[in-house]
């Protein structure tokens, strides 16, 4: 593959095992994944639930060890969490005793490289960017799910990572808020143009956001195919109803359908064999 | 839902009016309650009940339904309390009991907090200490008083020991539970942002466990007060519990009640203080 763009993240034959409690053998979650993510690219990984996509993302973040292969960011192997990456979690995971400002500052505080005042300024900047100006002193319990995810996003962007990791950040939101947040994410992303890896099981969401979509197989997760999404940016929410969008949706759904089927029938078998 | 249409019944023009433009009066069902009442409601009802109970009690005592030797009325108890203050012995007793409480309960907090945090955080510390903690917690520690008196004498230290043993376990167990119940997402986020163990401890574990710790401390206060009184009942040189034992032996029932009131009010006061701290730490919790 000769691509002129710089490779930001590269995975070569990455496999990840882990131990489940009460199990006698390691569980293979991710199997021999090859993946290149280019600088400034929005990569979306889509796959059936439980296929190991989150595990791979955790490994990229450095929270999970890989058992085989090579996983490199900017040419350096990933061993532990670092300042060049930041994760937006599926559950906002905000500290409820900290205000919005305190939560957005949190990552920077842990890094400990900036003065307190500078951290606050930076946090305020990001709060404005994600559209929460005026909510600095609110506590997470006072915010809606969508607003909490904005804080979650701002907290990750505040540390100015090289690569932004998003783990199904909108999965827990209601359908309308989710659509709106997708548009918001694109707006914020185009303001920063960070390399992003986004995980979802929602095919429409994947196409709408992505430069490329990587389709994962059912467990153990393997990359089935990578599809370039050649839709112009900026994208509108109504682009989701355009014929080309629907063609992509059809194609990815066909690719993923048998994987979903595999997952389901395996679940049925395991119930039946009991 | 909350909007009603009301057509005035005795208005002859009503029909005509409603034919052209419907005459609609909107009655909103906003709960009507004067704010001064809402604010003092709980105080009003609470003190109302207390006054009522005291009045009934006094009536029973005044009517001599039960002889005062068994049940003195509130006024008799108040008089006994005033006499107790007047003869000055209250101060030595309060000082002794107070000191025992401060030493015993304070020591329990100092030991229980770090131990509970360690047990909650490190699985193996928990595995190692859990059997002993469970055993000690299940043991009726009041039953240790005779032993503690042999070990520490009848001065304040035997009481300090029993108070310590009574109040340490609720604090320890709740602190450990608080750490155990931390949201896994908080820890994952902190780790993802490169937080060190110490940072996690300071920014996640400690603030996250505060509600549990304070609950433990509140339960601990009750146990500590039991320790004070029972410890002194068995053997002591001074203290509210000793006073109650002596007064009881001399059938000074009102004075026993006065001692009981002092201990109970001390408990209410201490729990109130902890609740204040609790409220300070839980400003972020939405009022339910």
PDB file of N, CA and C in Angstrom, chain A residues 25-75:
ATOM      1  N   UNK A  25      -8.896 -21.119  29.762  1.00  0.00           N
ATOM      2  CA  UNK A  25      -7.995 -20.690  28.697  1.00  0.00           C
ATOM      3  C   UNK A  25      -8.235 -19.237  28.334  1.00  0.00           C
ATOM      4  N   UNK A  26      -7.162 -18.590  27.818  1.00  0.00           N
ATOM      5  CA  UNK A  26      -7.303 -17.184  27.477  1.00  0.00           C
ATOM      6  C   UNK A  26      -8.318 -17.002  26.352  1.00  0.00           C
ATOM      7  N   UNK A  27      -8.979 -15.887  26.396  1.00  0.00           N
ATOM      8  CA  UNK A  27     -10.043 -15.570  25.461  1.00  0.00           C
ATOM      9  C   UNK A  27      -9.467 -14.673  24.374  1.00  0.00           C
ATOM     10  N   UNK A  28      -9.663 -15.070  23.113  1.00  0.00           N
ATOM     11  CA  UNK A  28      -9.124 -14.284  22.005  1.00  0.00           C
ATOM     12  C   UNK A  28     -10.160 -13.245  21.588  1.00  0.00           C
ATOM     13  N   UNK A  29      -9.851 -11.985  21.841  1.00  0.00           N
ATOM     14  CA  UNK A  29     -10.825 -10.921  21.562  1.00  0.00           C
ATOM     15  C   UNK A  29     -10.561 -10.278  20.208  1.00  0.00           C
ATOM     16  N   UNK A  30      -9.279 -10.067  19.892  1.00  0.00           N
ATOM     17  CA  UNK A  30      -8.913  -9.429  18.631  1.00  0.00           C
ATOM     18  C   UNK A  30      -7.892 -10.325  17.956  1.00  0.00           C
ATOM     19  N   UNK A  31      -8.122 -10.611  16.674  1.00  0.00           N
ATOM     20  CA  UNK A  31      -7.295 -11.598  15.994  1.00  0.00           C
ATOM     21  C   UNK A  31      -6.598 -10.977  14.780  1.00  0.00           C
ATOM     22  N   UNK A  32      -5.282 -10.875  14.849  1.00  0.00           N
ATOM     23  CA  UNK A  32      -4.429 -10.491  13.713  1.00  0.00           C
ATOM     24  C   UNK A  32      -4.963  -9.292  12.926  1.00  0.00           C
ATOM     25  N   UNK A  33      -5.091  -8.184  13.600  1.00  0.00           N
ATOM     26  CA  UNK A  33      -5.617  -6.997  12.934  1.00  0.00           C
ATOM     27  C   UNK A  33      -4.493  -6.199  12.285  1.00  0.00           C
ATOM     28  N   UNK A  34      -4.681  -5.879  11.004  1.00  0.00           N
ATOM     29  CA  UNK A  34      -3.802  -4.953  10.291  1.00  0.00           C
ATOM     30  C   UNK A  34      -4.590  -3.689  10.015  1.00  0.00           C
ATOM     31  N   UNK A  35      -4.043  -2.567  10.452  1.00  0.00           N
ATOM     32  CA  UNK A  35      -4.790  -1.327  10.244  1.00  0.00           C
ATOM     33  C   UNK A  35      -3.826  -0.154  10.229  1.00  0.00           C
ATOM     34  N   UNK A  36      -3.986   0.725   9.225  1.00  0.00           N
ATOM     35  CA  UNK A  36      -3.236   1.976   9.223  1.00  0.00           C
ATOM     36  C   UNK A  36      -4.228   3.120   9.326  1.00  0.00           C
ATOM     37  N   UNK A  37      -3.941   4.038  10.205  1.00  0.00           N
ATOM     38  CA  UNK A  37      -4.772   5.239  10.288  1.00  0.00           C
ATOM     39  C   UNK A  37      -3.879   6.421   9.966  1.00  0.00           C
ATOM     40  N   UNK A  38      -4.334   7.225   9.001  1.00  0.00           N
ATOM     41  CA  UNK A  38      -3.498   8.318   8.519  1.00  0.00           C
ATOM     42  C   UNK A  38      -3.744   9.594   9.314  1.00  0.00           C
ATOM     43  N   UNK A  39      -2.756  10.457   9.283  1.00  0.00           N
ATOM     44  CA  UNK A  39      -2.849  11.728  10.010  1.00  0.00           C
ATOM     45  C   UNK A  39      -4.054  12.521   9.513  1.00  0.00           C
ATOM     46  N   UNK A  40      -4.844  12.998  10.429  1.00  0.00           N
ATOM     47  CA  UNK A  40      -5.980  13.841  10.079  1.00  0.00           C
ATOM     48  C   UNK A  40      -7.192  13.076   9.586  1.00  0.00           C
ATOM     49  N   UNK A  41      -7.108  11.759   9.627  1.00  0.00           N
ATOM     50  CA  UNK A  41      -8.200  10.940   9.098  1.00  0.00           C
ATOM     51  C   UNK A  41      -9.240  10.647  10.179  1.00  0.00           C
ATOM     52  N   UNK A  42     -10.480  10.505   9.729  1.00  0.00           N
ATOM     53  CA  UNK A  42     -11.535  10.055  10.630  1.00  0.00           C
ATOM     54  C   UNK A  42     -11.847   8.598  10.292  1.00  0.00           C
ATOM     55  N   UNK A  43     -11.349   7.711  11.127  1.00  0.00           N
ATOM     56  CA  UNK A  43     -11.522   6.277  10.882  1.00  0.00           C
ATOM     57  C   UNK A  43     -12.617   5.752  11.795  1.00  0.00           C
ATOM     58  N   UNK A  44     -13.563   5.034  11.227  1.00  0.00           N
ATOM     59  CA  UNK A  44     -14.613   4.449  12.052  1.00  0.00           C
ATOM     60  C   UNK A  44     -14.525   2.932  11.975  1.00  0.00           C
ATOM     61  N   UNK A  45     -14.549   2.302  13.129  1.00  0.00           N
ATOM     62  CA  UNK A  45     -14.569   0.845  13.179  1.00  0.00           C
ATOM     63  C   UNK A  45     -15.977   0.417  13.542  1.00  0.00           C
ATOM     64  N   UNK A  46     -16.568  -0.401  12.674  1.00  0.00           N
ATOM     65  CA  UNK A  46     -17.940  -0.819  12.923  1.00  0.00           C
ATOM     66  C   UNK A  46     -17.969  -2.346  12.971  1.00  0.00           C
ATOM     67  N   UNK A  47     -18.781  -2.867  13.847  1.00  0.00           N
ATOM     68  CA  UNK A  47     -18.843  -4.319  13.965  1.00  0.00           C
ATOM     69  C   UNK A  47     -19.947  -4.719  14.917  1.00  0.00           C
ATOM     70  N   UNK A  48     -20.338  -6.002  14.896  1.00  0.00           N
ATOM     71  CA  UNK A  48     -21.385  -6.451  15.809  1.00  0.00           C
ATOM     72  C   UNK A  48     -20.932  -6.310  17.256  1.00  0.00           C
ATOM     73  N   UNK A  49     -21.903  -6.254  18.158  1.00  0.00           N
ATOM     74  CA  UNK A  49     -21.513  -6.032  19.551  1.00  0.00           C
ATOM     75  C   UNK A  49     -20.737  -7.229  20.074  1.00  0.00           C
ATOM     76  N   UNK A  50     -19.786  -6.946  20.940  1.00  0.00           N
ATOM     77  CA  UNK A  50     -18.960  -7.993  21.519  1.00  0.00           C
ATOM     78  C   UNK A  50     -17.906  -8.523  20.563  1.00  0.00           C
ATOM     79  N   UNK A  51     -17.544  -7.732  19.525  1.00  0.00           N
ATOM     80  CA  UNK A  51     -16.609  -8.254  18.539  1.00  0.00           C
ATOM     81  C   UNK A  51     -15.165  -7.856  18.843  1.00  0.00           C
ATOM     82  N   UNK A  52     -14.962  -7.123  19.928  1.00  0.00           N
ATOM     83  CA  UNK A  52     -13.587  -6.793  20.295  1.00  0.00           C
ATOM     84  C   UNK A  52     -13.126  -5.429  19.832  1.00  0.00           C
ATOM     85  N   UNK A  53     -14.059  -4.597  19.327  1.00  0.00           N
ATOM     86  CA  UNK A  53     -13.628  -3.274  18.870  1.00  0.00           C
ATOM     87  C   UNK A  53     -13.184  -2.386  20.030  1.00  0.00           C
ATOM     88  N   UNK A  54     -13.932  -2.478  21.136  1.00  0.00           N
ATOM     89  CA  UNK A  54     -13.545  -1.672  22.295  1.00  0.00           C
ATOM     90  C   UNK A  54     -12.207  -2.142  22.850  1.00  0.00           C
ATOM     91  N   UNK A  55     -11.995  -3.452  22.814  1.00  0.00           N
ATOM     92  CA  UNK A  55     -10.724  -3.993  23.294  1.00  0.00           C
ATOM     93  C   UNK A  55      -9.567  -3.424  22.485  1.00  0.00           C
ATOM     94  N   UNK A  56      -9.749  -3.363  21.162  1.00  0.00           N
ATOM     95  CA  UNK A  56      -8.697  -2.804  20.313  1.00  0.00           C
ATOM     96  C   UNK A  56      -8.459  -1.336  20.651  1.00  0.00           C
ATOM     97  N   UNK A  57      -9.552  -0.606  20.873  1.00  0.00           N
ATOM     98  CA  UNK A  57      -9.411   0.814  21.191  1.00  0.00           C
ATOM     99  C   UNK A  57      -8.689   0.997  22.531  1.00  0.00           C
ATOM    100  N   UNK A  58      -9.040   0.146  23.509  1.00  0.00           N
ATOM    101  CA  UNK A  58      -8.348   0.193  24.801  1.00  0.00           C
ATOM    102  C   UNK A  58      -6.856  -0.051  24.627  1.00  0.00           C
ATOM    103  N   UNK A  59      -6.528  -0.968  23.713  1.00  0.00           N
ATOM    104  CA  UNK A  59      -5.115  -1.264  23.464  1.00  0.00           C
ATOM    105  C   UNK A  59      -4.414  -0.051  22.855  1.00  0.00           C
ATOM    106  N   UNK A  60      -5.104   0.625  21.933  1.00  0.00           N
ATOM    107  CA  UNK A  60      -4.512   1.823  21.334  1.00  0.00           C
ATOM    108  C   UNK A  60      -4.311   2.896  22.397  1.00  0.00           C
ATOM    109  N   UNK A  61      -5.248   2.969  23.341  1.00  0.00           N
ATOM    110  CA  UNK A  61      -5.123   3.953  24.417  1.00  0.00           C
ATOM    111  C   UNK A  61      -4.043   3.546  25.412  1.00  0.00           C
ATOM    112  N   UNK A  62      -3.648   2.262  25.392  1.00  0.00           N
ATOM    113  CA  UNK A  62      -2.620   1.795  26.318  1.00  0.00           C
ATOM    114  C   UNK A  62      -3.183   1.220  27.598  1.00  0.00           C
ATOM    115  N   UNK A  63      -4.499   1.012  27.645  1.00  0.00           N
ATOM    116  CA  UNK A  63      -5.118   0.449  28.848  1.00  0.00           C
ATOM    117  C   UNK A  63      -5.104  -1.072  28.818  1.00  0.00           C
ATOM    118  N   UNK A  64      -4.870  -1.628  27.627  1.00  0.00           N
ATOM    119  CA  UNK A  64      -4.952  -3.072  27.459  1.00  0.00           C
ATOM    120  C   UNK A  64      -3.699  -3.533  26.721  1.00  0.00           C
ATOM    121  N   UNK A  65      -3.076  -4.579  27.220  1.00  0.00           N
ATOM    122  CA  UNK A  65      -1.872  -5.078  26.542  1.00  0.00           C
ATOM    123  C   UNK A  65      -2.231  -5.936  25.352  1.00  0.00           C
ATOM    124  N   UNK A  66      -1.449  -5.829  24.295  1.00  0.00           N
ATOM    125  CA  UNK A  66      -1.676  -6.729  23.168  1.00  0.00           C
ATOM    126  C   UNK A  66      -0.831  -7.977  23.407  1.00  0.00           C
ATOM    127  N   UNK A  67      -1.310  -9.107  22.901  1.00  0.00           N
ATOM    128  CA  UNK A  67      -0.567 -10.345  23.156  1.00  0.00           C
ATOM    129  C   UNK A  67       0.299 -10.726  21.965  1.00  0.00           C
ATOM    130  N   UNK A  68       0.048 -10.098  20.835  1.00  0.00           N
ATOM    131  CA  UNK A  68       0.838 -10.442  19.662  1.00  0.00           C
ATOM    132  C   UNK A  68       0.807  -9.289  18.663  1.00  0.00           C
ATOM    133  N   UNK A  69       1.858  -9.192  17.841  1.00  0.00           N
ATOM    134  CA  UNK A  69       1.886  -8.175  16.794  1.00  0.00           C
ATOM    135  C   UNK A  69       2.510  -6.870  17.259  1.00  0.00           C
ATOM    136  N   UNK A  70       2.355  -5.868  16.416  1.00  0.00           N
ATOM    137  CA  UNK A  70       2.925  -4.564  16.727  1.00  0.00           C
ATOM    138  C   UNK A  70       1.865  -3.486  16.610  1.00  0.00           C
ATOM    139  N   UNK A  71       1.863  -2.600  17.593  1.00  0.00           N
ATOM    140  CA  UNK A  71       0.913  -1.500  17.610  1.00  0.00           C
ATOM    141  C   UNK A  71       1.719  -0.229  17.842  1.00  0.00           C
ATOM    142  N   UNK A  72       1.779   0.618  16.819  1.00  0.00           N
ATOM    143  CA  UNK A  72       2.650   1.790  16.918  1.00  0.00           C
ATOM    144  C   UNK A  72       1.906   3.072  16.633  1.00  0.00           C
ATOM    145  N   UNK A  73       2.261   4.086  17.425  1.00  0.00           N
ATOM    146  CA  UNK A  73       1.735   5.420  17.200  1.00  0.00           C
ATOM    147  C   UNK A  73       2.926   6.321  16.869  1.00  0.00           C
ATOM    148  N   UNK A  74       2.868   6.997  15.730  1.00  0.00           N
ATOM    149  CA  UNK A  74       4.003   7.806  15.262  1.00  0.00           C
ATOM    150  C   UNK A  74       5.305   7.005  15.270  1.00  0.00           C
ATOM    151  N   UNK A  75       5.203   5.721  14.931  1.00  0.00           N
ATOM    152  CA  UNK A  75       6.391   4.890  14.836  1.00  0.00           C
ATOM    153  C   UNK A  75       6.920   4.373  16.158  1.00  0.00           C
TER     154      UNK A  75
END
